[in-house]
Amino acid sequence: MFNTHLESIGFKDDDLNVLDSLDFIMSKSQKEGLLNISTKLTRAFNMRSNQAEALARHIRNSPYPVIVCGDFNDTPVSYVYQTMRGPLKDAFKESGSGFGGTYNGRLPSFRIDYIFHAPEFNAYNFETFPIQYSDHNPISTVIDLQPAK
């Protein structure tokens, strides 16, 4: 079992306020704010890519079937998602429904938290819980550890 939290972007309220206030013609402070946001995005994307590659190596080298769950801070179309999933199954795709959004912060709802498992296992009853304890919605699934037949 691997449980992980990959690098966050680290947006602060000031960053989100810049995004909210952007116009076609930007002021100097908006341009500076946008540069700061771009720097944070680049740093976080690079850090997550490196973290995902390192964790994927450990997963590939495991002599046991694995379950990987955690906050990847990236969407299903990202390099990080593809790297982490590899040959594993995505429990949401296997037994979830709808959009499965897990992020509930100020930006739109994205699915950035995942449960992956070895292909020989099966997942059932994937759920996302809209609970406001965090800026992420909790997720759960039932994984049958008996090899799939």
XYZ file of C-alpha atoms in Angstrom:
149
model
C 0.000 0.000 0.000
C 1.369 3.366 -1.049
C -0.282 6.490 0.349
C 1.018 9.744 -1.068
C 0.594 13.496 -1.213
C 2.370 15.016 -4.206
C 3.497 18.635 -4.409
C 0.778 21.287 -4.158
C 0.827 24.434 -6.267
C 0.767 26.534 -3.127
C -1.699 29.187 -4.243
C -2.453 31.788 -1.585
C -5.536 34.009 -1.461
C -3.537 36.801 -3.150
C -2.842 34.515 -6.125
C -6.488 33.574 -6.477
C -7.507 37.226 -6.182
C -5.175 38.028 -9.111
C -6.883 35.346 -11.204
C -10.295 36.714 -10.239
C -9.313 40.273 -11.223
C -7.663 39.665 -14.604
C -8.808 41.862 -17.471
C -7.719 41.968 -21.103
C -5.549 44.982 -20.289
C -3.540 44.193 -17.168
C -2.012 46.542 -14.653
C 1.620 46.155 -13.569
C 0.563 44.488 -10.309
C -1.657 42.022 -12.211
C 1.248 41.156 -14.533
C 3.515 40.622 -11.512
C 0.840 38.488 -9.870
C 0.443 36.432 -13.037
C 4.218 35.904 -13.236
C 4.189 34.730 -9.604
C 1.372 32.278 -10.381
C 3.215 31.007 -13.469
C 6.353 30.439 -11.385
C 4.387 28.475 -8.773
C 2.703 26.353 -11.457
C 6.005 25.538 -13.164
C 7.719 24.646 -9.870
C 4.822 22.450 -8.728
C 4.486 20.669 -12.105
C 8.219 19.877 -12.131
C 8.242 18.725 -8.498
C 5.192 16.494 -8.997
C 6.684 14.973 -12.144
C 9.872 14.061 -10.270
C 7.904 12.727 -7.292
C 5.635 10.657 -9.552
C 8.592 9.161 -11.429
C 10.323 8.179 -8.160
C 7.169 6.639 -6.712
C 6.374 4.833 -9.985
C 9.834 3.197 -9.842
C 9.083 1.888 -6.329
C 5.688 0.623 -7.460
C 7.171 -1.163 -10.502
C 9.849 -2.773 -8.314
C 7.414 -4.023 -5.671
C 7.325 -7.814 -5.525
C 3.706 -7.540 -4.347
C 0.470 -6.355 -5.964
C -0.011 -2.741 -4.919
C -2.675 -0.232 -3.965
C -1.786 3.439 -4.404
C -3.940 6.191 -2.996
C -3.502 9.853 -2.366
C -3.627 13.475 -3.360
C -1.770 13.764 -6.665
C -2.741 17.426 -7.157
C -3.125 16.752 -10.882
C -5.885 15.841 -13.331
C -6.483 12.545 -15.181
C -5.005 13.994 -18.399
C -1.704 14.923 -16.733
C 1.750 13.406 -17.029
C 1.665 12.720 -13.272
C -1.570 10.721 -13.510
C -0.296 8.655 -16.458
C 3.050 8.025 -14.749
C 1.501 7.020 -11.434
C -1.199 4.838 -12.942
C 1.057 2.894 -15.293
C -0.464 -0.612 -15.553
C -2.654 -0.091 -12.467
C -6.444 0.276 -12.543
C -8.146 3.530 -11.519
C -10.852 2.623 -8.974
C -13.008 5.596 -10.033
C -13.005 4.507 -13.684
C -13.730 0.967 -12.597
C -16.616 1.620 -10.210
C -17.300 5.356 -9.870
C -19.805 7.572 -11.629
C -20.200 11.184 -12.685
C -17.241 13.556 -12.786
C -15.739 12.394 -9.495
C -14.436 15.857 -8.593
C -12.389 15.792 -5.408
C -11.131 19.379 -5.219
C -13.658 21.803 -3.767
C -11.603 24.992 -3.410
C -12.044 28.321 -5.206
C -11.058 26.934 -8.603
C -13.375 24.544 -10.484
C -13.871 21.031 -9.185
C -11.230 18.666 -10.518
C -10.495 15.025 -9.808
C -7.016 15.200 -8.267
C -7.245 12.456 -5.600
C -7.034 8.827 -6.666
C -7.079 5.184 -5.681
C -5.183 2.870 -8.047
C -4.753 -0.860 -7.627
C -3.038 -3.854 -9.182
C -4.858 -5.321 -12.214
C -5.471 -8.593 -10.391
C -7.733 -6.820 -7.867
C -11.235 -5.445 -8.421
C -12.720 -2.230 -7.019
C -16.371 -1.732 -6.109
C -18.545 1.087 -4.785
C -16.229 4.034 -5.413
C -17.608 7.098 -3.620
C -16.743 10.775 -3.324
C -18.056 12.490 -0.198
C -18.986 16.201 -0.426
C -17.764 17.056 3.084
C -16.336 20.514 3.824
C -13.544 19.514 6.255
C -10.877 20.296 3.684
C -10.458 21.702 0.191
C -10.542 18.051 -0.950
C -13.504 15.688 -0.821
C -12.719 12.296 0.739
C -12.912 9.235 -1.505
C -13.346 5.547 -0.766
C -13.731 2.257 -2.543
C -13.916 -1.423 -1.690
C -11.054 -3.442 -3.145
C -11.362 -7.200 -3.458
C -7.876 -8.545 -2.771
C -8.672 -11.935 -4.256
C -7.193 -12.196 -7.748
C -9.734 -11.403 -10.467
C -10.927 -14.462 -12.331
